[in-house]
């Protein structure tokens, strides 16, 4: 069953977008002005929501899973809509 992003906390989606851009929990945390621990907790919630690891650790940073890659454009579009209505 496909889940709708409309029921997910917008802050979690922002975290997901920044993780995709930065490929680093620490860098995403700095951009969000939160601790890396807070980003890790958000990532854990996102992993449970999507039932997918979303990112895997590599020597070069976080690498997106195929599911995350497939969601990247939709996530960017969804976040853009949120910014334009705010």
mmCIF file of N, CA and C in Angstrom:
data_model
loop_
_atom_site.group_PDB
_atom_site.id
_atom_site.type_symbol
_atom_site.label_atom_id
_atom_site.label_comp_id
_atom_site.label_asym_id
_atom_site.label_seq_id
_atom_site.Cartn_x
_atom_site.Cartn_y
_atom_site.Cartn_z
ATOM 1 N N UNK A 1 0.838 -1.177 0.000
ATOM 2 C CA UNK A 1 0.000 0.000 0.000
ATOM 3 C C UNK A 1 0.884 1.242 0.000
ATOM 4 N N UNK A 2 0.590 2.180 -0.871
ATOM 5 C CA UNK A 2 1.350 3.413 -0.987
ATOM 6 C C UNK A 2 0.831 4.430 0.026
ATOM 7 N N UNK A 3 1.729 5.047 0.783
ATOM 8 C CA UNK A 3 1.342 6.040 1.775
ATOM 9 C C UNK A 3 1.433 7.431 1.166
ATOM 10 N N UNK A 4 0.550 8.304 1.592
ATOM 11 C CA UNK A 4 0.548 9.679 1.124
ATOM 12 C C UNK A 4 1.470 10.530 1.994
ATOM 13 N N UNK A 5 2.230 11.391 1.370
ATOM 14 C CA UNK A 5 3.101 12.298 2.116
ATOM 15 C C UNK A 5 2.305 13.355 2.864
ATOM 16 N N UNK A 6 1.035 13.539 2.509
ATOM 17 C CA UNK A 6 0.231 14.573 3.159
ATOM 18 C C UNK A 6 0.008 14.289 4.638
ATOM 19 N N UNK A 7 0.159 13.053 5.075
ATOM 20 C CA UNK A 7 -0.042 12.708 6.481
ATOM 21 C C UNK A 7 1.250 12.699 7.287
ATOM 22 N N UNK A 8 2.347 13.065 6.669
ATOM 23 C CA UNK A 8 3.648 13.037 7.335
ATOM 24 C C UNK A 8 4.024 14.449 7.779
ATOM 25 N N UNK A 9 4.616 14.578 8.947
ATOM 26 C CA UNK A 9 5.052 15.853 9.501
ATOM 27 C C UNK A 9 5.970 16.571 8.509
ATOM 28 N N UNK A 10 5.653 17.814 8.225
ATOM 29 C CA UNK A 10 6.425 18.597 7.260
ATOM 30 C C UNK A 10 7.887 18.738 7.684
ATOM 31 N N UNK A 11 8.146 18.804 8.977
ATOM 32 C CA UNK A 11 9.535 18.892 9.452
ATOM 33 C C UNK A 11 10.324 17.639 9.102
ATOM 34 N N UNK A 12 9.657 16.488 9.120
ATOM 35 C CA UNK A 12 10.338 15.252 8.724
ATOM 36 C C UNK A 12 10.671 15.282 7.238
ATOM 37 N N UNK A 13 9.768 15.845 6.444
ATOM 38 C CA UNK A 13 10.031 15.940 5.005
ATOM 39 C C UNK A 13 11.176 16.904 4.721
ATOM 40 N N UNK A 14 11.233 17.993 5.469
ATOM 41 C CA UNK A 14 12.354 18.926 5.323
ATOM 42 C C UNK A 14 13.661 18.224 5.680
ATOM 43 N N UNK A 15 13.641 17.471 6.750
ATOM 44 C CA UNK A 15 14.825 16.708 7.157
ATOM 45 C C UNK A 15 15.244 15.750 6.047
ATOM 46 N N UNK A 16 14.281 15.064 5.481
ATOM 47 C CA UNK A 16 14.566 14.113 4.405
ATOM 48 C C UNK A 16 15.177 14.821 3.197
ATOM 49 N N UNK A 17 14.630 15.973 2.846
ATOM 50 C CA UNK A 17 15.160 16.730 1.712
ATOM 51 C C UNK A 17 16.597 17.189 1.983
ATOM 52 N N UNK A 18 16.858 17.667 3.186
ATOM 53 C CA UNK A 18 18.213 18.120 3.511
ATOM 54 C C UNK A 18 19.199 16.963 3.578
ATOM 55 N N UNK A 19 18.753 15.821 4.063
ATOM 56 C CA UNK A 19 19.625 14.642 4.049
ATOM 57 C C UNK A 19 19.971 14.260 2.613
ATOM 58 N N UNK A 20 19.020 14.377 1.720
ATOM 59 C CA UNK A 20 19.271 14.046 0.316
ATOM 60 C C UNK A 20 20.279 15.034 -0.286
ATOM 61 N N UNK A 21 20.139 16.302 0.065
ATOM 62 C CA UNK A 21 21.046 17.319 -0.472
ATOM 63 C C UNK A 21 22.445 17.215 0.128
ATOM 64 N N UNK A 22 22.520 17.040 1.426
ATOM 65 C CA UNK A 22 23.807 17.083 2.130
ATOM 66 C C UNK A 22 24.518 15.740 2.198
ATOM 67 N N UNK A 23 23.741 14.647 2.179
ATOM 68 C CA UNK A 23 24.299 13.291 2.309
ATOM 69 C C UNK A 23 25.081 13.123 3.611
ATOM 70 N N UNK A 24 24.653 13.885 4.645
ATOM 71 C CA UNK A 24 25.330 13.855 5.943
ATOM 72 C C UNK A 24 24.341 14.269 7.027
ATOM 73 N N UNK A 25 24.265 13.477 8.087
ATOM 74 C CA UNK A 25 23.397 13.823 9.218
ATOM 75 C C UNK A 25 23.887 15.112 9.871
ATOM 76 N N UNK A 26 25.192 15.234 10.057
ATOM 77 C CA UNK A 26 25.756 16.412 10.710
ATOM 78 C C UNK A 26 25.490 17.683 9.910
ATOM 79 N N UNK A 27 25.708 17.632 8.607
ATOM 80 C CA UNK A 27 25.478 18.817 7.770
ATOM 81 C C UNK A 27 24.002 19.177 7.700
ATOM 82 N N UNK A 28 23.138 18.176 7.616
ATOM 83 C CA UNK A 28 21.693 18.438 7.611
ATOM 84 C C UNK A 28 21.277 19.064 8.940
ATOM 85 N N UNK A 29 21.835 18.570 10.032
ATOM 86 C CA UNK A 29 21.517 19.120 11.354
ATOM 87 C C UNK A 29 21.926 20.586 11.450
ATOM 88 N N UNK A 30 23.096 20.912 10.942
ATOM 89 C CA UNK A 30 23.554 22.307 10.966
ATOM 90 C C UNK A 30 22.601 23.200 10.186
ATOM 91 N N UNK A 31 22.151 22.744 9.030
ATOM 92 C CA UNK A 31 21.228 23.545 8.216
ATOM 93 C C UNK A 31 19.874 23.709 8.890
ATOM 94 N N UNK A 32 19.475 22.715 9.681
ATOM 95 C CA UNK A 32 18.191 22.782 10.379
ATOM 96 C C UNK A 32 18.325 23.437 11.755
ATOM 97 N N UNK A 33 19.561 23.722 12.166
ATOM 98 C CA UNK A 33 19.836 24.294 13.485
ATOM 99 C C UNK A 33 19.334 23.384 14.607
ATOM 100 N N UNK A 34 19.598 22.096 14.448
ATOM 101 C CA UNK A 34 19.268 21.089 15.462
ATOM 102 C C UNK A 34 20.493 20.203 15.661
ATOM 103 N N UNK A 35 20.422 19.304 16.609
ATOM 104 C CA UNK A 35 21.539 18.391 16.856
ATOM 105 C C UNK A 35 21.516 17.227 15.866
ATOM 106 N N UNK A 36 22.670 16.632 15.610
ATOM 107 C CA UNK A 36 22.687 15.424 14.783
ATOM 108 C C UNK A 36 21.794 14.319 15.362
ATOM 109 N N UNK A 37 21.700 14.265 16.678
ATOM 110 C CA UNK A 37 20.832 13.273 17.318
ATOM 111 C C UNK A 37 19.373 13.475 16.910
ATOM 112 N N UNK A 38 18.935 14.721 16.832
ATOM 113 C CA UNK A 38 17.554 15.011 16.421
ATOM 114 C C UNK A 38 17.319 14.564 14.976
ATOM 115 N N UNK A 39 18.305 14.783 14.118
ATOM 116 C CA UNK A 39 18.178 14.350 12.724
ATOM 117 C C UNK A 39 18.156 12.828 12.649
ATOM 118 N N UNK A 40 18.981 12.176 13.445
ATOM 119 C CA UNK A 40 18.986 10.705 13.471
ATOM 120 C C UNK A 40 17.635 10.159 13.917
ATOM 121 N N UNK A 41 17.032 10.792 14.909
ATOM 122 C CA UNK A 41 15.708 10.367 15.373
ATOM 123 C C UNK A 41 14.663 10.584 14.288
ATOM 124 N N UNK A 42 14.758 11.699 13.586
ATOM 125 C CA UNK A 42 13.832 11.955 12.480
ATOM 126 C C UNK A 42 14.012 10.918 11.382
ATOM 127 N N UNK A 43 15.261 10.590 11.086
ATOM 128 C CA UNK A 43 15.533 9.579 10.066
ATOM 129 C C UNK A 43 14.955 8.228 10.483
ATOM 130 N N UNK A 44 15.037 7.904 11.753
ATOM 131 C CA UNK A 44 14.457 6.643 12.243
ATOM 132 C C UNK A 44 12.942 6.626 12.025
ATOM 133 N N UNK A 45 12.282 7.756 12.285
ATOM 134 C CA UNK A 45 10.834 7.847 12.052
ATOM 135 C C UNK A 45 10.519 7.696 10.567
ATOM 136 N N UNK A 46 11.327 8.335 9.736
ATOM 137 C CA UNK A 46 11.117 8.247 8.287
ATOM 138 C C UNK A 46 11.336 6.827 7.785
ATOM 139 N N UNK A 47 12.348 6.167 8.303
ATOM 140 C CA UNK A 47 12.612 4.780 7.910
ATOM 141 C C UNK A 47 11.434 3.885 8.276
ATOM 142 N N UNK A 48 10.849 4.109 9.440
ATOM 143 C CA UNK A 48 9.684 3.318 9.850
ATOM 144 C C UNK A 48 8.483 3.643 8.964
ATOM 145 N N UNK A 49 8.292 4.921 8.665
ATOM 146 C CA UNK A 49 7.160 5.351 7.831
ATOM 147 C C UNK A 49 7.220 4.718 6.444
ATOM 148 N N UNK A 50 8.397 4.797 5.824
ATOM 149 C CA UNK A 50 8.554 4.292 4.461
ATOM 150 C C UNK A 50 8.939 2.815 4.409
ATOM 151 N N UNK A 51 9.216 2.218 5.564
ATOM 152 C CA UNK A 51 9.627 0.815 5.641
ATOM 153 C C UNK A 51 10.811 0.545 4.710
ATOM 154 N N UNK A 52 11.803 1.434 4.810
ATOM 155 C CA UNK A 52 12.990 1.370 3.957
ATOM 156 C C UNK A 52 14.109 2.105 4.689
ATOM 157 N N UNK A 53 15.356 1.687 4.530
ATOM 158 C CA UNK A 53 16.451 2.409 5.188
ATOM 159 C C UNK A 53 16.645 3.837 4.661
ATOM 160 N N UNK A 54 16.185 4.128 3.443
ATOM 161 C CA UNK A 54 16.275 5.432 2.782
ATOM 162 C C UNK A 54 17.703 5.839 2.435
ATOM 163 N N UNK A 55 18.639 5.659 3.347
ATOM 164 C CA UNK A 55 20.051 5.955 3.108
ATOM 165 C C UNK A 55 20.887 4.856 3.745
ATOM 166 N N UNK A 56 22.038 4.598 3.154
ATOM 167 C CA UNK A 56 23.006 3.683 3.758
ATOM 168 C C UNK A 56 24.325 4.429 3.921
ATOM 169 N N UNK A 57 25.042 4.106 4.973
ATOM 170 C CA UNK A 57 26.339 4.741 5.226
ATOM 171 C C UNK A 57 27.389 4.196 4.271
ATOM 172 N N UNK A 58 28.162 5.103 3.700
ATOM 173 C CA UNK A 58 29.296 4.744 2.855
ATOM 174 C C UNK A 58 30.485 5.594 3.309
ATOM 175 N N UNK A 59 31.695 5.271 2.873
ATOM 176 C CA UNK A 59 32.848 6.106 3.237
ATOM 177 C C UNK A 59 32.713 7.559 2.758
ATOM 178 N N UNK A 60 31.902 7.785 1.738
ATOM 179 C CA UNK A 60 31.727 9.136 1.203
ATOM 180 C C UNK A 60 30.500 9.844 1.760
ATOM 181 N N UNK A 61 29.804 9.220 2.688
ATOM 182 C CA UNK A 61 28.599 9.821 3.260
ATOM 183 C C UNK A 61 27.395 8.925 3.042
ATOM 184 N N UNK A 62 26.227 9.505 3.203
ATOM 185 C CA UNK A 62 24.997 8.743 3.033
ATOM 186 C C UNK A 62 24.694 8.544 1.553
ATOM 187 N N UNK A 63 24.345 7.334 1.198
ATOM 188 C CA UNK A 63 23.944 7.026 -0.179
ATOM 189 C C UNK A 63 22.458 6.671 -0.155
ATOM 190 N N UNK A 64 21.668 7.293 -1.037
ATOM 191 C CA UNK A 64 20.235 7.008 -1.044
ATOM 192 C C UNK A 64 19.937 5.612 -1.577
ATOM 193 N N UNK A 65 18.902 5.010 -1.009
ATOM 194 C CA UNK A 65 18.431 3.720 -1.514
ATOM 195 C C UNK A 65 17.643 3.972 -2.800
ATOM 196 N N UNK A 66 17.351 2.932 -3.565
ATOM 197 C CA UNK A 66 16.538 3.117 -4.775
ATOM 198 C C UNK A 66 15.191 3.795 -4.487
ATOM 199 N N UNK A 67 14.570 3.472 -3.352
ATOM 200 C CA UNK A 67 13.300 4.127 -3.013
ATOM 201 C C UNK A 67 13.501 5.622 -2.838
ATOM 202 N N UNK A 68 14.548 6.023 -2.136
ATOM 203 C CA UNK A 68 14.816 7.440 -1.916
ATOM 204 C C UNK A 68 15.088 8.149 -3.234
ATOM 205 N N UNK A 69 15.845 7.521 -4.099
ATOM 206 C CA UNK A 69 16.124 8.111 -5.415
ATOM 207 C C UNK A 69 14.820 8.302 -6.184
ATOM 208 N N UNK A 70 13.934 7.314 -6.108
ATOM 209 C CA UNK A 70 12.669 7.401 -6.843
ATOM 210 C C UNK A 70 11.751 8.486 -6.283
ATOM 211 N N UNK A 71 11.935 8.852 -5.015
ATOM 212 C CA UNK A 71 11.088 9.873 -4.386
ATOM 213 C C UNK A 71 11.675 11.275 -4.474
ATOM 214 N N UNK A 72 12.916 11.387 -4.900
ATOM 215 C CA UNK A 72 13.621 12.670 -4.821
ATOM 216 C C UNK A 72 12.869 13.811 -5.505
ATOM 217 N N UNK A 73 12.448 13.641 -6.735
ATOM 218 C CA UNK A 73 11.777 14.728 -7.450
ATOM 219 C C UNK A 73 10.418 15.043 -6.845
ATOM 220 N N UNK A 74 9.674 14.009 -6.474
ATOM 221 C CA UNK A 74 8.369 14.237 -5.844
ATOM 222 C C UNK A 74 8.524 15.001 -4.536
ATOM 223 N N UNK A 75 9.533 14.648 -3.763
ATOM 224 C CA UNK A 75 9.781 15.334 -2.501
ATOM 225 C C UNK A 75 10.131 16.796 -2.746
ATOM 226 N N UNK A 76 10.988 17.059 -3.708
ATOM 227 C CA UNK A 76 11.363 18.440 -4.028
ATOM 228 C C UNK A 76 10.143 19.235 -4.484
ATOM 229 N N UNK A 77 9.306 18.633 -5.317
ATOM 230 C CA UNK A 77 8.087 19.304 -5.782
ATOM 231 C C UNK A 77 7.150 19.595 -4.619
ATOM 232 N N UNK A 78 6.980 18.612 -3.741
ATOM 233 C CA UNK A 78 6.081 18.757 -2.603
ATOM 234 C C UNK A 78 6.575 19.863 -1.684
ATOM 235 N N UNK A 79 7.873 19.903 -1.429
ATOM 236 C CA UNK A 79 8.441 20.932 -0.562
ATOM 237 C C UNK A 79 8.339 22.310 -1.212
ATOM 238 N N UNK A 80 8.480 22.370 -2.521
ATOM 239 C CA UNK A 80 8.339 23.644 -3.227
ATOM 240 C C UNK A 80 6.916 24.176 -3.084
ATOM 241 N N UNK A 81 5.939 23.285 -3.180
ATOM 242 C CA UNK A 81 4.543 23.696 -2.990
ATOM 243 C C UNK A 81 4.341 24.233 -1.581
ATOM 244 N N UNK A 82 4.944 23.592 -0.600
ATOM 245 C CA UNK A 82 4.832 24.047 0.781
ATOM 246 C C UNK A 82 5.431 25.428 0.976
ATOM 247 N N UNK A 83 6.559 25.689 0.321
ATOM 248 C CA UNK A 83 7.203 26.998 0.428
ATOM 249 C C UNK A 83 6.371 28.078 -0.241
ATOM 250 N N UNK A 84 5.740 27.759 -1.362
ATOM 251 C CA UNK A 84 4.978 28.769 -2.093
ATOM 252 C C UNK A 84 3.662 29.115 -1.405
ATOM 253 N N UNK A 85 3.156 28.222 -0.552
ATOM 254 C CA UNK A 85 1.908 28.510 0.152
ATOM 255 C C UNK A 85 2.147 29.085 1.540
ATOM 256 N N UNK A 86 3.394 29.059 1.994
ATOM 257 C CA UNK A 86 3.695 29.569 3.346
ATOM 258 C C UNK A 86 3.825 31.077 3.354
#
